[in-house]
Short mmCIF file of C-alpha atoms in Angstrom, two decimals:
data_model
loop_
_atom_site.label_atom_id
_atom_site.label_comp_id
_atom_site.label_asym_id
_atom_site.label_seq_id
_atom_site.Cartn_x
_atom_site.Cartn_y
_atom_site.Cartn_z
CA MET A 1 -29.79 2.35 8.01
CA THR A 2 -30.39 4.84 10.95
CA LEU A 3 -27.01 6.63 11.74
CA PRO A 4 -25.99 6.44 15.40
CA SER A 5 -25.94 9.79 17.06
CA HIS A 6 -22.60 8.73 18.75
CA VAL A 7 -19.58 6.49 17.52
CA SER A 8 -16.33 6.03 18.80
CA VAL A 9 -14.73 6.15 15.33
CA LEU A 10 -16.04 7.76 12.17
CA ILE A 11 -14.41 7.01 9.03
CA ALA A 12 -15.00 9.48 6.06
CA GLY A 13 -14.54 7.64 2.76
CA GLY A 14 -15.46 3.88 1.98
CA GLY A 15 -12.75 3.28 -0.50
CA PRO A 16 -10.08 0.62 0.08
CA VAL A 17 -8.30 2.49 2.79
CA GLY A 18 -11.37 3.38 4.66
CA LEU A 19 -12.79 -0.20 4.41
CA THR A 20 -9.43 -1.75 5.40
CA LEU A 21 -9.06 0.50 8.51
CA SER A 22 -12.68 -0.28 9.30
CA ALA A 23 -12.02 -4.00 9.06
CA LEU A 24 -8.78 -3.63 11.35
CA LEU A 25 -10.64 -1.59 14.05
CA SER A 26 -13.39 -3.99 13.91
CA ALA A 27 -10.97 -6.99 14.49
CA GLN A 28 -9.92 -5.11 17.77
CA GLY A 29 -13.40 -4.73 18.68
CA ILE A 30 -13.49 -0.90 18.10
CA ALA A 31 -16.91 0.34 16.75
CA ASN A 32 -16.68 2.35 13.84
CA LEU A 33 -18.91 4.03 11.15
CA VAL A 34 -17.86 4.54 7.51
CA ILE A 35 -19.40 7.10 5.32
CA GLU A 36 -19.22 6.72 1.63
CA ALA A 37 -20.38 8.93 -1.20
CA ASP A 38 -20.82 6.25 -3.76
CA GLU A 39 -23.84 3.86 -3.55
CA ALA A 40 -21.47 0.85 -3.64
CA TYR A 41 -18.01 -0.29 -4.47
CA CYS A 42 -16.14 1.84 -7.15
CA SER A 43 -16.11 1.06 -10.84
CA GLY A 44 -13.15 0.63 -13.11
CA SER A 45 -9.77 -0.88 -12.08
CA ARG A 46 -8.19 2.06 -10.50
CA ALA A 47 -5.22 1.03 -8.03
CA ILE A 48 -4.40 -2.60 -9.20
CA CYS A 49 -1.29 -3.62 -7.88
CA MET A 50 -1.14 -4.94 -4.36
CA SER A 51 2.34 -5.40 -2.70
CA ARG A 52 3.26 -8.28 -0.46
CA ARG A 53 2.97 -5.79 2.49
CA SER A 54 -0.63 -4.89 1.58
CA GLN A 55 -1.45 -8.75 1.27
CA GLU A 56 -0.07 -9.06 4.87
CA ILE A 57 -2.27 -6.37 6.27
CA LEU A 58 -5.40 -7.81 4.57
CA GLY A 59 -4.33 -11.11 6.03
CA TRP A 60 -4.61 -9.67 9.51
CA VAL A 61 -8.41 -9.49 8.87
CA GLY A 62 -8.73 -12.56 6.82
CA ALA A 63 -9.06 -11.13 3.47
CA ASP A 64 -5.95 -12.30 2.04
CA LYS A 65 -7.28 -15.65 0.72
CA ALA A 66 -10.13 -14.30 -1.31
CA LEU A 67 -7.63 -11.49 -2.84
CA VAL A 68 -4.87 -14.25 -3.59
CA GLU A 69 -7.43 -16.53 -5.28
CA LYS A 70 -8.92 -13.87 -7.40
CA GLY A 71 -5.78 -11.80 -8.10
CA LEU A 72 -3.08 -12.53 -10.61
CA SER A 73 0.44 -12.68 -8.98
CA TRP A 74 3.52 -11.46 -10.59
CA VAL A 75 7.23 -11.26 -9.89
CA GLY A 76 8.82 -9.08 -12.50
CA GLY A 77 8.31 -7.11 -15.91
CA ARG A 78 9.77 -6.01 -19.29
CA SER A 79 10.31 -2.61 -20.76
CA TYR A 80 10.59 -1.78 -24.37
CA TRP A 81 12.11 0.87 -26.40
CA ARG A 82 10.15 1.13 -29.70
CA HIS A 83 10.30 -2.63 -30.82
CA ASN A 84 13.38 -3.82 -28.61
CA GLU A 85 13.36 -4.97 -25.10
CA VAL A 86 15.57 -2.89 -22.83
CA LEU A 87 14.92 -4.48 -19.46
CA HIS A 88 13.77 -7.55 -17.97
CA PHE A 89 13.50 -7.16 -14.14
CA GLN A 90 12.56 -9.51 -11.24
CA MET A 91 11.46 -8.46 -7.85
CA PRO A 92 12.94 -10.15 -4.62
CA SER A 93 11.09 -13.49 -4.36
CA GLU A 94 11.63 -17.09 -3.02
CA PRO A 95 9.53 -20.09 -2.75
CA THR A 96 9.19 -20.00 0.83
CA GLN A 97 7.45 -16.73 0.84
CA ARG A 98 3.86 -16.41 1.93
CA PHE A 99 2.81 -14.01 -0.60
CA ALA A 100 3.92 -13.04 -4.21
CA PRO A 101 5.81 -9.75 -4.45
CA MET A 102 2.69 -8.26 -6.38
CA VAL A 103 -0.91 -9.57 -7.19
CA ASN A 104 -2.96 -7.83 -9.86
CA ILE A 105 -6.75 -7.19 -9.01
CA GLN A 106 -9.17 -4.34 -9.52
CA GLN A 107 -9.69 -1.80 -6.80
CA PHE A 108 -13.49 -2.68 -6.23
CA TYR A 109 -12.38 -6.33 -5.28
CA VAL A 110 -10.06 -4.92 -2.47
CA GLU A 111 -13.11 -2.84 -1.22
CA GLU A 112 -15.48 -5.84 -1.37
CA PHE A 113 -12.99 -8.29 0.58
CA SER A 114 -12.25 -5.62 3.25
CA HIS A 115 -16.03 -4.88 3.75
CA ARG A 116 -16.71 -8.58 4.07
CA ALA A 117 -13.98 -8.82 6.85
CA ALA A 118 -15.39 -5.91 8.58
CA GLN A 119 -18.99 -7.36 8.45
CA ALA A 120 -17.55 -10.66 9.83
CA ALA A 121 -15.89 -8.97 12.88
CA GLY A 122 -19.35 -7.16 13.74
CA SER A 123 -18.34 -3.91 15.08
CA SER A 124 -18.54 -1.74 11.67
CA GLN A 125 -21.37 -0.11 9.82
CA VAL A 126 -21.09 1.45 6.21
CA GLN A 127 -23.60 4.29 5.27
CA TRP A 128 -23.65 4.38 1.52
CA ALA A 129 -24.65 7.27 -0.69
CA SER A 130 -23.95 9.62 2.01
CA ARG A 131 -21.13 12.21 2.43
CA VAL A 132 -19.55 14.20 5.38
CA SER A 133 -20.56 17.75 4.83
CA THR A 134 -19.55 19.54 7.92
CA VAL A 135 -16.65 18.94 10.40
CA ARG A 136 -16.63 20.80 13.79
CA LEU A 137 -13.68 19.96 16.18
CA HIS A 138 -14.09 19.84 20.02
CA GLU A 139 -11.60 19.13 22.77
CA THR A 140 -13.26 15.76 23.46
CA GLY A 141 -14.43 14.65 20.05
CA VAL A 142 -15.63 15.73 16.58
CA GLU A 143 -19.07 16.82 15.39
CA VAL A 144 -19.84 15.66 11.82
CA GLU A 145 -22.77 16.62 9.89
CA VAL A 146 -23.67 13.77 7.22
CA ALA A 147 -25.76 14.37 4.13
CA THR A 148 -27.68 11.12 3.50
CA PRO A 149 -30.71 10.51 0.96
CA GLU A 150 -33.13 11.06 4.08
CA GLY A 151 -31.47 14.42 4.92
CA THR A 152 -28.73 15.72 7.12
CA ARG A 153 -27.76 13.68 10.14
CA THR A 154 -25.34 14.77 12.93
CA VAL A 155 -23.06 12.32 14.50
CA GLN A 156 -20.85 13.00 17.54
CA ALA A 157 -17.46 11.05 17.09
CA ASP A 158 -14.58 10.50 19.50
CA TRP A 159 -12.40 10.23 16.64
CA LEU A 160 -12.42 11.08 12.82
CA VAL A 161 -10.36 9.40 10.22
CA ALA A 162 -10.38 11.03 6.78
CA CYS A 163 -10.07 8.54 4.12
CA ASP A 164 -12.16 10.69 1.63
CA GLY A 165 -9.57 10.73 -1.26
CA GLY A 166 -7.66 13.44 -3.03
CA ARG A 167 -10.46 15.97 -3.10
CA SER A 168 -10.99 15.27 0.91
CA THR A 169 -14.10 17.21 2.25
CA VAL A 170 -12.61 16.83 5.75
CA ARG A 171 -9.29 18.17 4.63
CA GLU A 172 -11.10 21.29 3.15
CA GLN A 173 -13.48 21.81 5.91
CA MET A 174 -10.37 22.06 8.32
CA GLY A 175 -8.71 24.41 6.00
CA LEU A 176 -5.61 22.21 5.32
CA GLN A 177 -3.80 22.01 2.04
CA LEU A 178 -1.52 19.38 0.43
CA GLU A 179 2.06 20.57 -0.22
CA GLY A 180 4.46 19.46 -3.13
CA THR A 181 4.53 18.97 -6.77
CA GLN A 182 1.85 18.40 -9.43
CA TYR A 183 3.18 17.10 -12.93
CA ASP A 184 1.72 18.19 -16.17
CA GLY A 185 2.08 14.89 -18.07
CA LYS A 186 -1.28 13.08 -18.35
CA TYR A 187 -2.18 9.39 -18.95
CA VAL A 188 -5.30 7.93 -20.35
CA ILE A 189 -6.47 4.81 -18.20
CA VAL A 190 -8.45 2.15 -20.21
CA ASP A 191 -9.87 -1.22 -19.15
CA VAL A 192 -10.56 -3.73 -21.93
CA VAL A 193 -11.91 -7.19 -22.04
CA GLN A 194 -9.68 -9.32 -24.19
CA GLN A 195 -8.61 -13.09 -23.78
CA THR A 196 -4.88 -13.51 -23.80
CA ARG A 197 -2.19 -16.26 -22.95
CA ARG A 198 0.56 -13.74 -22.23
CA ALA A 199 2.28 -14.05 -18.83
CA VAL A 200 1.40 -11.85 -16.03
CA GLU A 201 4.04 -9.23 -15.85
CA ARG A 202 4.38 -5.32 -15.85
CA LEU A 203 4.84 -4.30 -19.59
CA ALA A 204 5.91 -0.94 -20.63
CA TRP A 205 6.78 0.60 -23.99
CA PHE A 206 8.60 3.90 -24.57
CA ASP A 207 8.03 5.57 -28.00
CA PRO A 208 6.20 2.34 -29.32
CA PRO A 209 5.40 2.22 -33.19
CA SER A 210 1.68 1.63 -32.20
CA ASN A 211 1.63 5.09 -30.63
CA PRO A 212 4.91 7.17 -31.63
CA GLY A 213 6.14 9.52 -28.90
CA SER A 214 3.95 7.96 -26.15
CA THR A 215 4.54 5.75 -23.26
CA ILE A 216 2.38 2.72 -22.62
CA LEU A 217 1.84 0.46 -19.53
CA MET A 218 -0.19 -2.85 -19.38
CA HIS A 219 -1.20 -5.24 -16.59
CA ARG A 220 -3.24 -8.09 -16.89
CA GLN A 221 -6.27 -8.25 -14.41
CA PRO A 222 -8.77 -10.76 -13.40
CA ASP A 223 -11.75 -11.44 -15.49
CA ASP A 224 -9.72 -11.39 -18.97
CA VAL A 225 -9.08 -7.64 -18.35
CA TRP A 226 -6.10 -5.57 -19.74
CA ARG A 227 -5.44 -2.33 -17.86
CA ILE A 228 -3.77 -0.03 -20.32
CA ASP A 229 -2.27 3.27 -19.36
CA TYR A 230 -0.88 5.50 -22.24
CA GLN A 231 0.55 8.93 -22.03
CA ILE A 232 -1.19 11.88 -24.38
CA ARG A 233 0.76 14.78 -25.92
CA ASP A 234 0.92 18.01 -23.92
CA ASP A 235 -1.07 19.84 -26.49
CA GLU A 236 -4.23 17.31 -26.53
CA ASP A 237 -7.30 18.27 -24.68
CA PRO A 238 -7.90 15.96 -21.70
CA LEU A 239 -11.77 16.08 -22.42
CA GLU A 240 -11.07 15.00 -25.84
CA ALA A 241 -8.56 12.43 -25.02
CA VAL A 242 -10.96 10.16 -23.06
CA LYS A 243 -13.79 10.16 -25.84
CA PRO A 244 -13.97 6.54 -26.99
CA GLU A 245 -13.49 7.62 -30.51
CA ASN A 246 -9.99 9.00 -29.77
CA VAL A 247 -9.14 6.13 -27.11
CA LEU A 248 -10.22 3.00 -28.85
CA PRO A 249 -8.03 3.37 -32.19
CA ARG A 250 -4.93 4.02 -30.05
CA VAL A 251 -5.76 0.77 -28.04
CA GLN A 252 -6.42 -1.34 -31.16
CA SER A 253 -3.13 -0.02 -32.71
CA HIS A 254 -1.28 -1.25 -29.76
CA LEU A 255 -2.84 -4.42 -29.12
CA ALA A 256 -2.31 -5.31 -33.02
CA MET A 257 1.36 -4.35 -32.65
CA ILE A 258 2.05 -6.74 -29.77
CA GLY A 259 0.01 -9.55 -31.48
CA GLU A 260 -3.05 -9.56 -29.27
CA THR A 261 -5.67 -10.22 -31.92
CA GLU A 262 -8.75 -11.77 -29.90
CA PRO A 263 -11.75 -9.54 -29.97
CA TRP A 264 -12.00 -6.85 -27.23
CA GLU A 265 -14.34 -4.31 -25.91
CA PRO A 266 -13.81 -1.22 -23.63
CA LEU A 267 -15.00 -1.34 -20.05
CA TRP A 268 -13.89 1.94 -18.34
CA ILE A 269 -12.00 5.05 -19.42
CA SER A 270 -10.25 7.64 -17.09
CA ILE A 271 -7.48 10.04 -17.14
CA TYR A 272 -4.57 10.65 -14.64
CA ASN A 273 -1.73 12.98 -13.95
CA ALA A 274 1.10 12.26 -11.55
CA LYS A 275 1.17 14.28 -8.06
CA CYS A 276 3.79 14.29 -5.31
CA LEU A 277 1.82 16.03 -2.62
CA THR A 278 1.28 15.60 1.24
CA LEU A 279 0.11 17.20 4.32
CA PRO A 280 2.89 18.09 6.75
CA SER A 281 1.08 16.15 9.48
CA TYR A 282 -1.56 13.38 9.52
CA ARG A 283 -2.90 14.07 12.96
CA HIS A 284 -4.91 17.39 13.77
CA GLY A 285 -6.30 16.92 17.34
CA ARG A 286 -8.91 14.16 17.21
CA VAL A 287 -8.86 13.97 13.27
CA MET A 288 -6.41 11.80 11.31
CA PHE A 289 -5.79 11.49 7.69
CA ALA A 290 -4.91 8.55 5.60
CA GLY A 291 -4.63 7.39 1.96
CA ASP A 292 -5.27 9.91 -0.60
CA ALA A 293 -6.67 12.40 1.87
CA ALA A 294 -3.14 12.55 3.40
CA HIS A 295 -0.90 12.22 0.42
CA LEU A 296 -0.90 11.84 -3.39
CA VAL A 297 1.94 9.87 -4.96
CA PRO A 298 2.54 8.88 -8.64
CA ILE A 299 1.24 5.59 -9.95
CA PHE A 300 4.59 4.65 -11.10
CA GLY A 301 5.94 2.00 -8.69
CA VAL A 302 2.38 1.39 -7.36
CA ARG A 303 2.84 3.45 -4.12
CA GLY A 304 -0.61 5.03 -4.02
CA LEU A 305 -3.12 2.37 -2.51
CA ASN A 306 -0.19 0.42 -1.13
CA SER A 307 0.94 3.25 1.00
CA GLY A 308 -2.69 3.97 2.10
CA LEU A 309 -3.14 0.51 3.19
CA ASP A 310 0.10 0.87 5.23
CA ASP A 311 -1.51 3.98 6.83
CA ALA A 312 -4.35 1.85 7.77
CA GLY A 313 -2.20 -0.81 9.32
CA ASN A 314 -0.19 1.77 11.19
CA LEU A 315 -3.07 3.72 12.70
CA ALA A 316 -5.39 0.90 13.61
CA TRP A 317 -3.71 -0.55 16.42
CA LYS A 318 -2.61 2.67 17.69
CA LEU A 319 -6.15 4.30 17.63
CA ALA A 320 -7.61 0.98 19.16
CA ARG A 321 -5.39 1.08 22.11
CA VAL A 322 -6.05 4.82 22.59
CA VAL A 323 -9.77 4.08 22.45
CA ARG A 324 -9.57 1.30 25.08
CA GLY A 325 -7.65 3.40 27.33
CA GLN A 326 -4.35 1.22 27.06
CA SER A 327 -2.07 4.06 25.66
CA PRO A 328 -1.98 7.75 25.82
CA HIS A 329 -3.32 10.09 23.07
CA THR A 330 0.27 10.93 22.50
CA LEU A 331 0.90 7.55 20.71
CA LEU A 332 -1.05 8.92 17.83
CA ASP A 333 1.58 11.45 17.08
CA SER A 334 3.78 8.46 16.07
CA TYR A 335 1.27 7.56 13.40
CA SER A 336 1.89 10.99 11.79
CA THR A 337 5.50 11.09 12.07
CA GLU A 338 6.10 7.59 10.83
CA ARG A 339 3.77 7.69 7.94
CA VAL A 340 4.73 11.37 6.76
CA HIS A 341 8.40 9.77 6.60
CA ALA A 342 7.12 6.90 4.57
CA THR A 343 5.32 9.41 2.14
CA ARG A 344 8.33 11.46 1.62
CA GLU A 345 10.38 8.28 0.83
CA ASN A 346 7.76 7.26 -1.48
CA ILE A 347 7.45 10.70 -3.07
CA ALA A 348 11.23 10.66 -3.71
CA TYR A 349 11.10 7.37 -5.59
CA GLY A 350 7.78 8.22 -7.32
CA ALA A 351 9.19 11.49 -8.53
CA LYS A 352 12.18 9.84 -9.99
CA SER A 353 10.05 7.25 -11.86
CA THR A 354 7.61 10.14 -12.96
CA GLU A 355 10.40 12.04 -14.48
CA PHE A 356 11.39 9.02 -16.51
CA MET A 357 7.99 7.80 -17.38
CA ALA A 358 6.54 11.25 -18.23
CA PRO A 359 9.58 13.71 -18.56
CA PRO A 360 8.52 17.20 -17.59
CA ASN A 361 10.71 19.07 -19.88
CA PHE A 362 13.12 18.61 -23.20
CA ALA A 363 16.20 17.98 -21.00
CA TYR A 364 14.60 15.05 -19.30
CA LYS A 365 13.25 13.63 -22.61
CA MET A 366 16.77 13.85 -24.11
CA MET A 367 18.26 12.13 -21.05
CA ARG A 368 15.67 9.49 -20.99
CA GLU A 369 16.30 8.66 -24.82
CA ALA A 370 20.06 8.43 -24.18
CA THR A 371 19.43 6.00 -21.35
CA LEU A 372 16.95 3.93 -23.44
CA ARG A 373 19.63 3.70 -26.44
CA LEU A 374 22.43 2.83 -24.18
CA ALA A 375 20.40 0.16 -22.23
CA GLU A 376 20.04 -1.86 -25.45
CA GLY A 377 23.73 -2.98 -25.31
CA ASP A 378 24.63 -2.09 -21.49
CA ALA A 379 23.30 -4.13 -18.66
CA GLN A 380 24.57 -1.54 -16.21
CA VAL A 381 22.37 1.10 -17.86
CA ARG A 382 19.32 -0.97 -17.73
CA SER A 383 18.98 -0.42 -13.87
CA LEU A 384 18.24 3.15 -14.56
CA ILE A 385 14.86 1.96 -16.18
CA ASN A 386 14.03 -0.25 -13.22
CA PRO A 387 10.53 1.06 -11.92
CA ARG A 388 11.43 0.05 -8.27
CA GLN A 389 8.17 -1.15 -6.98
CA SER A 390 6.71 -0.40 -3.44
CA THR A 391 8.44 -1.80 -0.40
CA PRO A 392 7.90 -1.15 3.24
CA VAL A 393 9.36 1.74 4.65
CA THR A 394 11.71 1.70 7.56
CA TYR A 395 10.85 3.95 10.23
CA VAL A 396 14.19 5.63 10.90
CA GLY A 397 14.25 7.59 14.03
CA SER A 398 10.59 6.83 15.11
CA ALA A 399 9.94 7.56 18.84
CA LEU A 400 8.70 3.98 19.22
CA ASN A 401 12.07 2.45 18.31
CA ALA A 402 13.81 1.03 21.43
CA PRO A 403 17.43 1.82 21.61
CA GLN A 404 19.54 -1.24 20.21
CA VAL A 405 22.32 -2.44 22.54
CA GLY A 406 25.23 -4.97 21.43
CA ALA A 407 26.29 -6.29 18.25
CA TRP A 408 23.94 -8.22 15.95
CA THR A 409 24.92 -10.17 12.66
CA HIS A 410 22.37 -8.38 10.52
CA GLU A 411 20.38 -5.07 10.40
CA GLN A 412 17.46 -6.39 8.56
CA ALA A 413 15.48 -6.61 11.94
CA ALA A 414 16.76 -3.43 13.41
CA PRO A 415 14.15 -1.37 15.47
CA GLY A 416 11.93 0.53 12.97
CA ALA A 417 12.15 -2.14 10.22
CA PRO A 418 9.39 -4.41 9.14
CA ALA A 419 9.88 -7.78 10.86
CA PRO A 420 11.39 -10.14 8.48
CA GLU A 421 9.46 -13.15 7.12
CA ALA A 422 10.49 -16.80 7.97
CA LEU A 423 9.28 -20.23 7.20
CA LEU A 424 8.88 -22.03 10.49
CA GLN A 425 7.68 -25.49 11.78
CA ASP A 426 6.16 -26.49 15.27
CA GLY A 427 4.09 -29.27 16.51
CA GLN A 428 1.02 -27.96 14.66
CA GLY A 429 2.72 -28.03 11.26
CA VAL A 430 4.59 -25.49 8.92
CA PHE A 431 3.90 -21.81 9.13
CA HIS A 432 4.89 -18.53 8.02
CA LEU A 433 6.07 -16.17 10.92
CA SER A 434 4.20 -13.27 9.35
CA SER A 435 0.98 -14.86 10.10
CA ARG A 436 1.29 -14.34 13.69
CA PHE A 437 1.67 -10.67 13.11
CA GLY A 438 -1.25 -8.00 13.22
CA ARG A 439 -3.21 -8.87 16.41
CA ASP A 440 -1.01 -7.53 19.48
CA PHE A 441 2.61 -6.97 20.51
CA LEU A 442 4.42 -10.30 19.96
CA VAL A 443 7.71 -11.08 21.78
CA LEU A 444 10.04 -13.60 19.62
CA ALA A 445 12.18 -15.48 22.05
CA PHE A 446 15.12 -17.06 20.27
CA GLY A 447 17.22 -19.84 22.24
CA PRO A 448 18.76 -23.12 21.81
CA VAL A 449 16.78 -26.30 21.23
CA GLY A 450 15.07 -27.21 24.69
CA GLN A 451 15.47 -23.99 26.33
CA ARG A 452 12.06 -22.14 26.75
CA ALA A 453 12.25 -18.34 27.48
CA PRO A 454 10.30 -17.05 30.38
CA ALA A 455 7.13 -15.28 29.28
CA VAL A 456 7.13 -11.58 29.38
CA PRO A 457 4.41 -10.37 31.62
CA GLY A 458 1.33 -9.25 29.65
CA LEU A 459 2.65 -9.95 26.09
CA GLU A 460 2.18 -13.12 24.03
CA THR A 461 5.76 -14.65 23.77
CA MET A 462 6.82 -17.19 20.94
CA THR A 463 9.65 -19.36 21.39
CA ILE A 464 11.79 -20.04 18.28
CA ASP A 465 14.64 -22.52 18.38
CA PRO A 466 16.88 -23.85 15.48
CA ALA A 467 14.96 -27.06 15.19
CA MET A 468 11.82 -24.86 14.19
CA ASP A 469 14.00 -22.79 11.72
CA ALA A 470 14.92 -25.52 9.26
CA HIS A 471 15.84 -23.08 6.47
CA GLY A 472 17.68 -20.79 8.90
CA GLN A 473 15.78 -17.82 7.83
CA ALA A 474 14.64 -16.35 11.30
CA TRP A 475 18.09 -17.02 12.86
CA GLN A 476 19.88 -15.05 10.02
CA ARG A 477 17.39 -12.31 9.40
CA TYR A 478 16.75 -11.26 12.87
CA GLY A 479 20.71 -11.24 13.51
CA LEU A 480 21.43 -14.12 15.81
CA SER A 481 25.00 -15.22 15.81
CA GLY A 482 24.69 -19.10 16.25
CA PRO A 483 22.42 -21.75 17.46
CA GLU A 484 23.40 -21.24 21.09
CA ALA A 485 22.54 -17.50 21.12
CA THR A 486 19.53 -16.12 23.08
CA ALA A 487 17.48 -12.95 22.14
CA LEU A 488 14.15 -11.30 22.67
CA VAL A 489 12.57 -9.32 19.86
CA LEU A 490 9.52 -7.09 20.22
CA VAL A 491 7.35 -6.95 17.24
CA ARG A 492 4.58 -4.26 17.07
CA PRO A 493 0.88 -5.23 16.20
CA ASP A 494 1.71 -3.75 12.65
CA GLY A 495 4.51 -6.17 12.17
CA TYR A 496 7.29 -3.91 12.77
CA VAL A 497 10.31 -4.57 15.04
CA MET A 498 10.05 -2.14 18.01
CA GLY A 499 13.24 -3.60 19.62
CA ARG A 500 15.62 -6.51 20.05
CA TRP A 501 18.04 -7.47 23.13
CA HIS A 502 20.48 -10.31 23.73
CA GLY A 503 19.38 -12.68 26.49
CA HIS A 504 16.09 -13.56 27.90
CA ASP A 505 15.55 -10.89 30.57
CA PRO A 506 12.03 -9.22 29.98
CA ALA A 507 12.87 -6.08 31.92
CA PRO A 508 14.16 -4.14 28.83
CA VAL A 509 11.05 -5.33 26.87
CA LEU A 510 8.61 -3.73 29.58
CA GLN A 511 10.89 -0.68 29.91
CA ALA A 512 10.80 -0.05 26.18
CA LEU A 513 6.87 -0.12 26.16
CA ASN A 514 6.94 2.49 28.96
CA THR A 515 9.60 4.78 27.81
CA THR A 516 8.42 4.93 24.32
CA GLY A 517 4.95 6.08 25.41
CA VAL A 518 2.99 3.01 24.56
CA LEU A 519 1.38 2.26 27.85
CA ALA A 520 -0.89 4.67 29.54
#
């Protein structure tokens, strides 16, 4: 493939975040070029748990169907101390939800499905086996040197998005450093093929008889693959720890202990240690950072890839509007402030989980053992073991949040919150409200049956009345007081509530778009 000399958006890194961002931009008609060092999709399972929010984001580009069909859905898990079960948790879920709380699927499938979506939209190119080598910032763009198999090529980009991982070349080129904490505890990660009839759920063992003193996590994946993570001792050499002759006996011991006796074979072995690191800002002029290039959070609670896809979902619509001239460059500042806020919240939860899963010192180990002992007989203590899986972050204090006026019965749909799901029905049939998000701004006009709200100029308006809301979900979750109430709710292209107002006057909606700096 011949590299273009100029591109509107250059994405450094063709992992799941970069390829999803490419697909989202392509769906908005924004031409983009992805530069990826590997020759193809990644190997090994890597990030495997896709949250409901991530499934929604992939749904915006039509990649959700393939992911859900291939993946293994789950709603909860079990934790054991030695032989005894000490926790059985369930994540919030209901039959009317569009997606399961989590889907297990290997990362390379996410990359493939996102790439397919970008190709289908027709505005994306991927240059494999190439890497960004030099970055030069200018006032009106970025000059990027790309090392390709045919030699070094120079590309002028109006905007550069660094999705090139924890060892980001773009970050290094710009002299930026991640800030935070890196933990010493290390986990070996193993993929093995073995047939099983065990339910799909998160499984964790603390000090299991199969591997005394260790902590073990297990997840079923598609293609009869087990993902196994186990902690190694502090005095073990990481290079020795990943050698098959040291890994396979430990895996065999654990599989035998839990009664998994079918033949098995290893596929992939790696090693990991938890990090709570972030850049202070994700925007530097015409360069943005997303995914692991911007932040590194622990795997416990599966906030890594899921937070990266949320970065892509937040950035894509803002960057598309700026490229099209619909919004000022300052809109991109809100990407940084919102997603840095989200990362700090993810890190706070991730740090707590890490300190429990891989205690950093003797005091934490003693506290964990006491908690596990008590959890056997005390239900209240069991909540301390709950891994608290990834959930969408509310953008508290965002500059894009319109001031809220009047009383509402529920704060679930307050400005800055992810727009709540609801199962609705119109003349075309039953549909999930979230299926209408992800394209552009959407005004939800609530009102009595038979009363149609006036359209808000320049914005798609969707009328919702009690007859459409048979389960009462939308009325309750968006804070409406009763069937005669009227309201307008402005939902951002990334499925977040920007503002809500009583009545059907469109003026406050248009005013919010102006005063928050969304409109050019």
